[in-house]
Short mmCIF file of C-alpha atoms in Angstrom, two decimals:
data_model
loop_
_atom_site.label_atom_id
_atom_site.label_comp_id
_atom_site.label_asym_id
_atom_site.label_seq_id
_atom_site.Cartn_x
_atom_site.Cartn_y
_atom_site.Cartn_z
CA MET E 1314 -221.41 163.33 -257.43
CA ASP E 1315 -223.12 164.33 -254.16
CA SER E 1316 -223.91 167.91 -253.16
CA LEU E 1317 -221.00 168.25 -250.69
CA ILE E 1318 -218.44 167.21 -253.31
CA THR E 1319 -220.00 169.63 -255.81
CA ALA E 1320 -219.96 172.47 -253.28
CA ALA E 1321 -216.35 171.75 -252.32
CA ALA E 1322 -215.28 171.74 -255.98
CA ARG E 1323 -217.00 175.07 -256.54
CA ALA E 1324 -215.25 176.53 -253.50
CA LEU E 1325 -211.87 175.45 -254.84
CA ALA E 1326 -212.68 176.90 -258.25
CA THR E 1327 -213.25 180.31 -256.64
CA GLY E 1328 -210.07 180.13 -254.55
CA ASP E 1329 -211.71 179.19 -251.24
CA PRO E 1330 -209.79 176.13 -249.92
CA LEU E 1331 -211.09 176.54 -246.36
CA GLY E 1332 -214.66 176.46 -247.63
CA ALA E 1333 -213.87 173.26 -249.48
CA LEU E 1334 -212.29 171.63 -246.43
CA LYS E 1335 -215.34 172.39 -244.31
CA ARG E 1336 -217.32 170.11 -246.60
CA VAL E 1337 -214.93 167.19 -247.13
CA ALA E 1338 -212.36 167.30 -244.28
CA LEU E 1339 -213.76 164.22 -242.54
CA ARG E 1340 -214.34 162.09 -245.63
CA ASP E 1341 -211.97 159.47 -247.05
CA ASP E 1342 -213.69 158.54 -250.31
CA ALA E 1343 -211.72 159.13 -253.50
CA PRO E 1344 -213.34 162.43 -254.63
CA ALA E 1345 -213.01 163.88 -251.13
CA LEU E 1346 -209.34 162.87 -250.91
CA ALA E 1347 -208.66 164.57 -254.25
CA LEU E 1348 -210.42 167.77 -253.21
CA ARG E 1349 -208.67 167.79 -249.84
CA GLY E 1350 -205.35 167.40 -251.64
CA ILE E 1351 -206.03 170.38 -253.89
CA ALA E 1352 -207.21 172.43 -250.92
CA MET E 1353 -204.05 171.66 -248.96
CA ALA E 1354 -201.97 172.62 -251.99
CA GLN E 1355 -203.76 175.96 -252.23
CA LEU E 1356 -203.03 176.47 -248.54
CA GLY E 1357 -199.33 175.75 -249.10
CA ASP E 1358 -198.99 172.34 -247.44
CA LEU E 1359 -197.53 170.67 -250.52
CA VAL E 1360 -196.25 167.54 -248.77
CA ARG E 1361 -199.69 166.71 -247.36
CA ALA E 1362 -201.33 167.66 -250.66
CA LYS E 1363 -199.12 165.29 -252.63
CA ALA E 1364 -199.86 162.40 -250.27
CA LEU E 1365 -203.64 163.00 -250.45
CA LEU E 1366 -203.62 163.13 -254.26
CA LYS E 1367 -201.66 159.88 -254.49
CA SER E 1368 -204.17 158.25 -252.15
CA ALA E 1369 -207.04 159.62 -254.24
CA ALA E 1370 -205.56 158.25 -257.47
CA ARG E 1371 -205.28 154.79 -255.91
CA ALA E 1372 -208.79 155.00 -254.49
CA PHE E 1373 -210.37 155.93 -257.83
CA GLY E 1374 -209.10 152.72 -259.42
CA PRO E 1375 -208.34 151.94 -263.07
CA LYS E 1376 -211.93 152.40 -264.27
CA ALA E 1377 -212.04 156.08 -263.23
CA ALA E 1378 -209.56 157.18 -265.88
CA VAL E 1379 -210.62 160.84 -265.94
CA ALA E 1380 -210.51 161.25 -262.18
CA ARG E 1381 -207.09 159.60 -262.00
CA ALA E 1382 -205.83 161.87 -264.78
CA ARG E 1383 -207.03 164.92 -262.87
CA CYS E 1384 -205.08 163.73 -259.84
CA VAL E 1385 -201.96 163.40 -262.01
CA VAL E 1386 -202.42 166.98 -263.27
CA ALA E 1387 -202.76 168.26 -259.72
CA GLU E 1388 -199.63 166.33 -258.69
CA ALA E 1389 -197.79 167.85 -261.64
CA GLU E 1390 -198.70 171.35 -260.53
CA ILE E 1391 -197.45 170.62 -257.02
CA ALA E 1392 -194.20 169.37 -258.56
CA LEU E 1393 -193.91 172.60 -260.56
CA VAL E 1394 -194.60 174.80 -257.53
CA SER E 1395 -192.07 172.87 -255.43
CA ARG E 1396 -189.59 173.01 -258.34
CA ASP E 1397 -189.41 169.23 -258.67
CA LEU E 1398 -188.28 169.39 -262.29
CA GLY E 1399 -187.42 165.70 -262.27
CA TRP E 1400 -191.11 164.78 -261.94
CA PRO E 1401 -192.04 162.47 -264.88
CA ALA E 1402 -193.29 164.76 -267.65
CA LYS E 1403 -194.57 161.73 -269.60
CA ALA E 1404 -197.16 161.09 -266.87
CA LEU E 1405 -198.59 164.59 -267.37
CA ASP E 1406 -198.66 164.17 -271.15
CA ALA E 1407 -200.51 160.87 -270.77
CA ALA E 1408 -202.99 162.48 -268.36
CA ARG E 1409 -203.63 165.31 -270.81
CA SER E 1410 -204.30 162.82 -273.60
CA THR E 1411 -206.80 161.00 -271.39
CA LEU E 1412 -208.60 164.23 -270.50
CA GLU E 1413 -208.77 165.30 -274.15
CA LYS E 1414 -210.09 161.88 -275.16
CA HIS E 1415 -212.91 162.12 -272.61
CA GLY E 1416 -213.83 165.73 -273.45
CA ASP E 1417 -212.49 167.38 -270.28
CA ARG E 1418 -211.22 170.43 -272.16
CA VAL E 1419 -210.63 172.62 -269.10
CA ASN E 1420 -208.33 170.23 -267.25
CA ALA E 1421 -206.62 169.20 -270.50
CA ALA E 1422 -205.83 172.87 -271.15
CA HIS E 1423 -204.53 173.20 -267.60
CA ALA E 1424 -202.25 170.19 -268.16
CA LEU E 1425 -200.94 171.80 -271.34
CA ASN E 1426 -200.20 175.02 -269.44
CA LEU E 1427 -198.23 173.06 -266.87
CA GLU E 1428 -196.21 171.32 -269.57
CA VAL E 1429 -195.34 174.63 -271.20
CA ARG E 1430 -194.48 176.32 -267.90
CA ARG E 1431 -192.04 173.54 -267.11
CA LEU E 1432 -190.47 173.98 -270.54
CA LEU E 1433 -190.14 177.71 -269.86
CA LEU E 1434 -188.36 177.03 -266.57
CA ILE E 1435 -185.74 174.92 -268.30
CA GLY E 1436 -185.38 177.31 -271.24
CA ARG E 1437 -186.87 175.13 -274.01
CA LEU E 1438 -188.74 177.96 -275.75
CA ASP E 1439 -189.05 176.39 -279.19
CA GLU E 1440 -190.73 173.30 -277.78
CA ALA E 1441 -192.99 175.44 -275.58
CA GLU E 1442 -194.15 177.40 -278.62
CA ARG E 1443 -194.79 174.21 -280.58
CA ARG E 1444 -196.97 172.86 -277.77
CA LEU E 1445 -199.12 176.00 -277.83
CA ALA E 1446 -199.35 176.32 -281.60
CA GLY E 1447 -202.95 176.37 -282.79
CA PHE E 1448 -204.44 176.24 -279.28
CA ASP E 1449 -207.57 178.40 -278.92
CA PRO E 1450 -208.28 179.49 -275.32
CA THR E 1451 -211.57 181.27 -276.17
CA PRO E 1452 -213.95 178.50 -274.98
CA LEU E 1453 -212.16 178.13 -271.65
CA PRO E 1454 -213.47 179.63 -268.40
CA PRO E 1455 -211.84 182.91 -267.26
CA ALA E 1456 -209.35 181.34 -264.83
CA SER E 1457 -208.04 178.95 -267.49
CA ARG E 1458 -207.81 181.76 -270.04
CA ALA E 1459 -205.78 183.82 -267.59
CA ALA E 1460 -203.37 180.92 -267.02
CA HIS E 1461 -203.01 180.42 -270.78
CA GLU E 1462 -202.26 184.11 -271.40
CA MET E 1463 -199.65 184.05 -268.62
CA VAL E 1464 -197.87 181.27 -270.47
CA VAL E 1465 -198.07 183.21 -273.76
CA ALA E 1466 -196.66 186.27 -271.99
CA GLY E 1467 -193.84 184.22 -270.50
CA ILE E 1468 -192.74 183.03 -273.93
CA ALA E 1469 -192.97 186.55 -275.38
CA ILE E 1470 -190.93 188.00 -272.51
CA ARG E 1471 -188.17 185.48 -273.03
CA ARG E 1472 -188.23 186.21 -276.76
CA LEU E 1473 -187.99 189.95 -275.99
CA GLN E 1474 -191.27 190.51 -277.82
CA THR E 1475 -192.46 193.12 -275.40
CA LYS E 1476 -195.50 194.33 -277.34
CA ALA E 1477 -196.86 190.79 -277.53
CA ALA E 1478 -196.03 190.26 -273.85
CA ARG E 1479 -197.94 193.36 -272.75
CA ALA E 1480 -200.95 192.34 -274.85
CA ALA E 1481 -200.98 188.84 -273.32
CA LEU E 1482 -200.65 190.23 -269.79
CA ALA E 1483 -203.53 192.63 -270.45
CA ARG E 1484 -205.69 189.72 -271.60
CA ALA E 1485 -204.60 187.73 -268.53
CA GLU E 1486 -205.53 190.61 -266.23
CA HIS E 1487 -208.96 190.95 -267.82
CA ALA E 1488 -209.62 187.21 -267.51
CA ALA E 1489 -208.38 187.13 -263.90
CA ARG E 1490 -210.72 189.93 -262.90
CA GLU E 1491 -213.56 188.16 -264.68
CA ALA E 1492 -212.74 185.01 -262.70
CA ASP E 1493 -212.79 187.07 -259.49
CA ILE E 1494 -210.10 184.99 -257.79
CA PRO E 1495 -207.85 187.31 -255.71
CA ALA E 1496 -204.84 184.96 -255.80
CA LEU E 1497 -204.99 184.75 -259.59
CA THR E 1498 -205.31 188.53 -259.95
CA ALA E 1499 -202.30 189.00 -257.66
CA GLU E 1500 -200.31 186.49 -259.71
CA VAL E 1501 -200.98 188.40 -262.94
CA GLU E 1502 -200.09 191.71 -261.30
CA SER E 1503 -196.81 190.24 -260.04
CA ALA E 1504 -195.92 188.97 -263.50
CA SER E 1505 -196.73 192.38 -264.98
CA LEU E 1506 -194.12 194.00 -262.74
CA VAL E 1507 -191.42 192.43 -264.93
CA MET E 1508 -192.30 194.86 -267.70
CA ASN E 1509 -191.58 197.86 -265.50
CA THR E 1510 -188.48 196.54 -263.74
CA PRO E 1511 -184.93 197.10 -265.05
CA ALA E 1512 -183.91 193.95 -266.90
CA ALA E 1513 -180.32 194.89 -267.74
CA ARG E 1514 -177.73 197.67 -267.72
CA LEU E 1515 -176.39 199.52 -270.72
CA ILE E 1516 -172.67 200.36 -270.63
CA ALA E 1517 -171.56 202.60 -273.50
CA ARG E 1518 -169.03 205.40 -273.96
CA GLY E 1519 -168.10 205.40 -270.30
CA GLU E 1520 -171.69 205.75 -269.04
CA GLU E 1521 -174.06 203.26 -267.47
CA ARG E 1522 -177.85 203.20 -267.06
CA PRO E 1523 -180.59 200.62 -266.42
CA LEU E 1524 -182.77 199.32 -269.26
CA LEU E 1525 -186.35 198.07 -269.29
CA LEU E 1526 -187.28 195.09 -271.46
CA GLU E 1527 -188.56 197.38 -274.24
CA GLU E 1528 -185.23 199.22 -274.25
CA VAL E 1529 -183.31 195.95 -274.43
CA GLU E 1530 -185.44 194.91 -277.38
CA ALA E 1531 -184.82 198.27 -279.09
CA LEU E 1532 -181.07 198.03 -278.53
CA LEU E 1533 -180.82 194.57 -280.07
CA ALA E 1534 -182.89 195.74 -283.05
CA SER E 1535 -180.82 198.89 -283.55
CA GLY E 1536 -177.99 197.26 -285.47
CA ALA E 1537 -175.41 198.28 -282.87
CA PHE E 1538 -172.45 196.04 -282.05
CA VAL E 1539 -173.60 194.57 -278.73
CA VAL E 1540 -171.51 192.62 -276.24
CA ASP E 1541 -174.30 190.80 -274.39
CA ALA E 1542 -173.07 189.85 -270.92
CA CYS E 1543 -176.50 188.42 -270.04
CA ARG E 1544 -176.05 185.60 -272.58
CA ASN E 1545 -172.29 185.79 -273.21
CA ILE E 1546 -172.70 186.50 -276.91
CA VAL E 1547 -171.51 189.21 -279.30
CA ARG E 1548 -173.84 190.43 -282.05
CA ASP E 1549 -174.64 193.05 -284.61
CA ALA E 1550 -177.55 193.39 -287.05
CA GLY E 1551 -176.40 190.50 -289.20
CA MET E 1552 -174.72 187.91 -287.02
CA VAL E 1553 -174.45 186.42 -283.54
CA VAL E 1554 -171.24 184.90 -282.13
CA SER E 1555 -171.58 182.86 -278.94
CA LEU E 1556 -168.72 182.94 -276.43
CA ALA E 1557 -170.69 181.15 -273.71
CA THR E 1558 -168.06 178.39 -273.48
CA ARG E 1559 -165.10 180.78 -273.86
CA PRO E 1560 -165.09 182.87 -270.65
CA VAL E 1561 -161.62 184.34 -271.21
CA LEU E 1562 -162.50 185.48 -274.71
CA PHE E 1563 -165.77 186.96 -273.52
CA ALA E 1564 -164.03 188.82 -270.69
CA LEU E 1565 -161.71 190.39 -273.26
CA ALA E 1566 -164.62 191.26 -275.56
CA ARG E 1567 -166.52 192.91 -272.73
CA ALA E 1568 -163.51 194.96 -271.63
CA LEU E 1569 -162.95 196.16 -275.21
CA GLY E 1570 -166.66 196.93 -275.63
CA GLU E 1571 -166.87 198.94 -272.42
CA ALA E 1572 -163.87 201.06 -273.42
CA TRP E 1573 -164.91 201.69 -277.05
CA PRO E 1574 -164.00 203.84 -278.92
CA ALA E 1575 -160.88 204.06 -276.78
CA ASP E 1576 -158.33 201.26 -276.49
CA VAL E 1577 -157.68 199.14 -273.40
CA PRO E 1578 -154.25 198.86 -271.76
CA ARG E 1579 -152.68 195.41 -271.73
CA SER E 1580 -152.50 195.44 -267.94
CA THR E 1581 -156.27 196.01 -267.75
CA LEU E 1582 -156.97 193.18 -270.18
CA VAL E 1583 -154.71 190.84 -268.20
CA ALA E 1584 -156.56 191.71 -265.01
CA ARG E 1585 -160.02 191.26 -266.58
CA ALA E 1586 -159.26 188.02 -268.39
CA PHE E 1587 -156.75 186.24 -266.15
CA GLY E 1588 -157.08 187.95 -262.77
CA GLY E 1589 -153.41 188.93 -262.89
CA LYS E 1590 -152.39 192.02 -260.94
CA HIS E 1591 -149.25 192.63 -262.96
CA ALA E 1592 -148.77 192.05 -266.69
CA ASP E 1593 -145.46 190.19 -266.77
CA GLU E 1594 -144.03 188.66 -269.94
CA SER E 1595 -145.89 185.36 -269.52
CA HIS E 1596 -149.16 187.23 -269.14
CA ARG E 1597 -148.40 189.31 -272.22
CA ALA E 1598 -147.66 186.19 -274.24
CA ARG E 1599 -150.90 184.55 -273.12
CA LEU E 1600 -152.80 187.77 -273.88
CA ARG E 1601 -151.45 187.80 -277.44
CA VAL E 1602 -152.66 184.21 -277.90
CA GLU E 1603 -156.14 184.92 -276.54
CA ILE E 1604 -156.49 188.15 -278.52
CA GLY E 1605 -155.61 186.15 -281.63
CA ARG E 1606 -158.34 183.65 -280.80
CA LEU E 1607 -160.86 186.41 -280.13
CA ARG E 1608 -159.89 188.13 -283.39
CA GLY E 1609 -160.66 184.89 -285.22
CA GLU E 1610 -164.05 184.49 -283.52
CA LEU E 1611 -165.11 188.09 -284.19
CA ARG E 1612 -163.64 188.43 -287.68
CA PRO E 1613 -167.06 188.68 -289.44
CA LEU E 1614 -168.22 191.38 -286.99
CA ALA E 1615 -165.15 193.39 -285.95
CA ASP E 1616 -161.39 193.73 -285.97
CA LEU E 1617 -159.08 193.96 -282.96
CA SER E 1618 -156.22 196.37 -283.63
CA ALA E 1619 -153.06 196.67 -281.55
CA THR E 1620 -152.25 200.11 -280.16
CA LYS E 1621 -149.24 201.50 -278.40
CA ARG E 1622 -150.61 200.62 -274.96
CA GLY E 1623 -153.04 197.77 -275.71
CA PHE E 1624 -155.87 196.82 -278.07
CA ALA E 1625 -158.98 198.47 -279.52
CA LEU E 1626 -162.22 197.17 -280.98
CA LYS E 1627 -163.28 198.26 -284.49
CA PRO E 1628 -166.74 197.08 -285.67
CA ARG E 1629 -166.99 196.31 -289.40
CA ARG E 1630 -170.64 197.29 -289.97
CA ALA E 1631 -172.07 198.84 -286.79
CA GLY E 1632 -171.62 202.50 -286.02
CA ASP E 1633 -171.96 202.11 -282.28
CA VAL E 1634 -170.84 199.69 -279.56
CA ALA E 1635 -172.69 198.84 -276.34
CA VAL E 1636 -172.34 196.34 -273.53
CA LEU E 1637 -175.54 194.78 -272.21
CA ALA E 1638 -174.88 193.69 -268.62
CA PRO E 1639 -177.06 191.97 -265.98
CA PRO E 1640 -178.87 194.30 -263.54
CA VAL E 1641 -176.25 193.45 -260.90
CA ASP E 1642 -172.77 192.08 -261.50
CA GLU E 1643 -172.61 188.96 -259.37
CA GLN E 1644 -170.53 185.85 -259.91
CA HIS E 1645 -173.55 183.61 -259.40
CA ALA E 1646 -176.17 185.92 -260.90
CA THR E 1647 -178.02 183.20 -262.82
CA VAL E 1648 -178.52 181.11 -259.67
CA LEU E 1649 -179.79 184.13 -257.77
CA ALA E 1650 -182.12 185.04 -260.64
CA PHE E 1651 -183.86 181.66 -260.38
CA LEU E 1652 -184.04 181.81 -256.58
CA ALA E 1653 -185.54 185.31 -256.81
CA ASP E 1654 -188.92 183.79 -257.71
CA GLY E 1655 -189.42 183.12 -253.99
CA GLU E 1656 -189.79 179.35 -254.35
CA SER E 1657 -187.56 176.74 -252.72
CA TRP E 1658 -185.28 174.91 -255.15
CA SER E 1659 -183.21 171.76 -254.88
CA SER E 1660 -179.72 171.88 -256.34
CA SER E 1661 -180.71 169.18 -258.84
CA ALA E 1662 -183.67 171.25 -260.09
CA LEU E 1663 -181.43 174.30 -260.47
CA ALA E 1664 -178.96 172.18 -262.43
CA ILE E 1665 -181.75 171.12 -264.83
CA ALA E 1666 -182.96 174.71 -265.25
CA LEU E 1667 -179.46 176.10 -265.74
CA GLY E 1668 -178.18 173.29 -267.92
CA ALA E 1669 -175.20 172.89 -265.58
CA SER E 1670 -173.77 170.04 -263.54
CA SER E 1671 -175.16 169.45 -260.06
CA ARG E 1672 -171.70 169.89 -258.57
CA THR E 1673 -171.22 173.27 -260.25
CA VAL E 1674 -174.57 174.47 -258.91
CA GLN E 1675 -173.80 173.08 -255.46
CA ARG E 1676 -170.53 175.03 -255.33
CA SER E 1677 -172.35 178.22 -256.33
CA LEU E 1678 -174.99 177.67 -253.63
CA GLU E 1679 -172.34 177.03 -250.99
CA GLN E 1680 -170.52 180.24 -251.89
CA LEU E 1681 -173.76 182.22 -251.87
CA ALA E 1682 -174.69 180.71 -248.50
CA ALA E 1683 -171.29 181.65 -247.07
CA ALA E 1684 -171.94 185.22 -248.22
CA GLY E 1685 -175.37 185.19 -246.55
CA LYS E 1686 -177.26 185.57 -249.84
CA VAL E 1687 -179.16 182.26 -249.78
CA GLN E 1688 -180.44 179.91 -247.10
CA SER E 1689 -181.07 176.19 -247.06
CA PHE E 1690 -183.31 173.89 -245.07
CA GLY E 1691 -183.60 170.13 -244.90
CA ARG E 1692 -180.90 167.54 -245.48
CA GLY E 1693 -179.85 165.17 -248.21
CA ARG E 1694 -182.28 164.93 -251.11
CA ALA E 1695 -184.82 166.97 -249.16
CA ARG E 1696 -182.48 169.96 -248.95
CA ARG E 1697 -183.93 173.11 -250.52
CA TRP E 1698 -182.49 176.55 -251.21
CA MET E 1699 -184.25 179.87 -251.27
CA THR E 1700 -183.79 183.57 -250.73
CA PRO E 1701 -186.04 186.59 -250.25
CA PRO E 1702 -186.47 188.65 -253.43
CA VAL E 1703 -183.12 190.22 -254.22
CA PRO E 1704 -183.21 193.91 -255.26
CA GLY E 1705 -182.00 194.25 -258.81
CA PHE E 1706 -182.79 190.66 -259.77
CA PRO E 1707 -186.17 190.72 -261.53
CA THR E 1708 -187.36 187.22 -262.27
CA ILE E 1709 -189.05 186.40 -265.56
CA LEU E 1710 -190.22 183.03 -264.30
CA LEU E 1711 -193.97 182.54 -264.15
CA LEU E 1712 -195.45 182.21 -260.69
CA PRO E 1713 -197.43 179.03 -259.94
CA GLY E 1714 -201.03 179.21 -261.04
CA SER E 1715 -204.21 178.12 -259.31
CA LEU E 1716 -204.76 174.38 -259.11
CA SER E 1717 -207.54 172.88 -261.21
CA GLY E 1718 -210.76 171.98 -259.48
CA TYR E 1719 -212.91 168.87 -259.65
#
């Protein structure tokens, strides 16, 4: 490798894409194309970066297996940053295997981080943890260690293991400062803000207040009867009942939980569950049916008793009842939460991340756009959606990390 290529690679490793371009901007050999692609990605021109990396991979040829694998890893990171969740994950796994086989531990570790970050985006936590099991980041350079600890923190945050998350973020901050890359340090600091930002609201006994992640963790560990409107589940210390596919039943459970220990009038339950303004006889009959269904679902955790004016919730084991609500009540809160990471998303990528149909996500985006809460650009398959950070919608999605150097 000649001196200009070496100097350009070192510049990229320290977060200086312009310095790298000064050395290789006019060259079209394979290493220069790869370095130019990474530099353009660091500068934010992802379309040009992707094209350069594809050209570099072709130029390296089949005999340069390691160099081609590095190009695949860089392409995968661009796909992650641009939220192209349909990018072939098998290609990244194959590239990581090639890098491990040839002893390129740093870029293999970076490929593993990318795999896990994609799994985090689509909510596959168990698989993400399995991928990281037994991995030792100690021999890695500081920048790679920081990226690894960010992934560990992301898993811990989603597991509501706040002590482990803070420890991982502290290690990431130390490694980022050791690497002395401003963009990486800023990324770690941004991720750390999640720990000090309200993650939910507590509604109990007629009062409401915001909760930090530690407080959410403490509430769920307290043994209280919790109606969790962030995940549409009901739980106590011994059992969890999911109502994610039963929106009417969950609406009734939330109304009863918010009113506890008081009862809820039938007219209020009709309005919350069915959107009816007046509880006529047909509404009352339907309410009796749905209350019966809810009573059956919650039987191990609580009883629903009829009162003179409505119904009341009576936990079997817990001594207290609380409702855990999202930071802001919004019909399309989950879509906004993903868009709050500041990246541009396609509707298909959002559908993958949310586990919903593309049409359902598209309807949500159209309604949010009509309300002026999101914006789109491009047309057809190139159409992307984004929004400035929305107050009250902290994102727990990891920000894109620095691209690996050559």
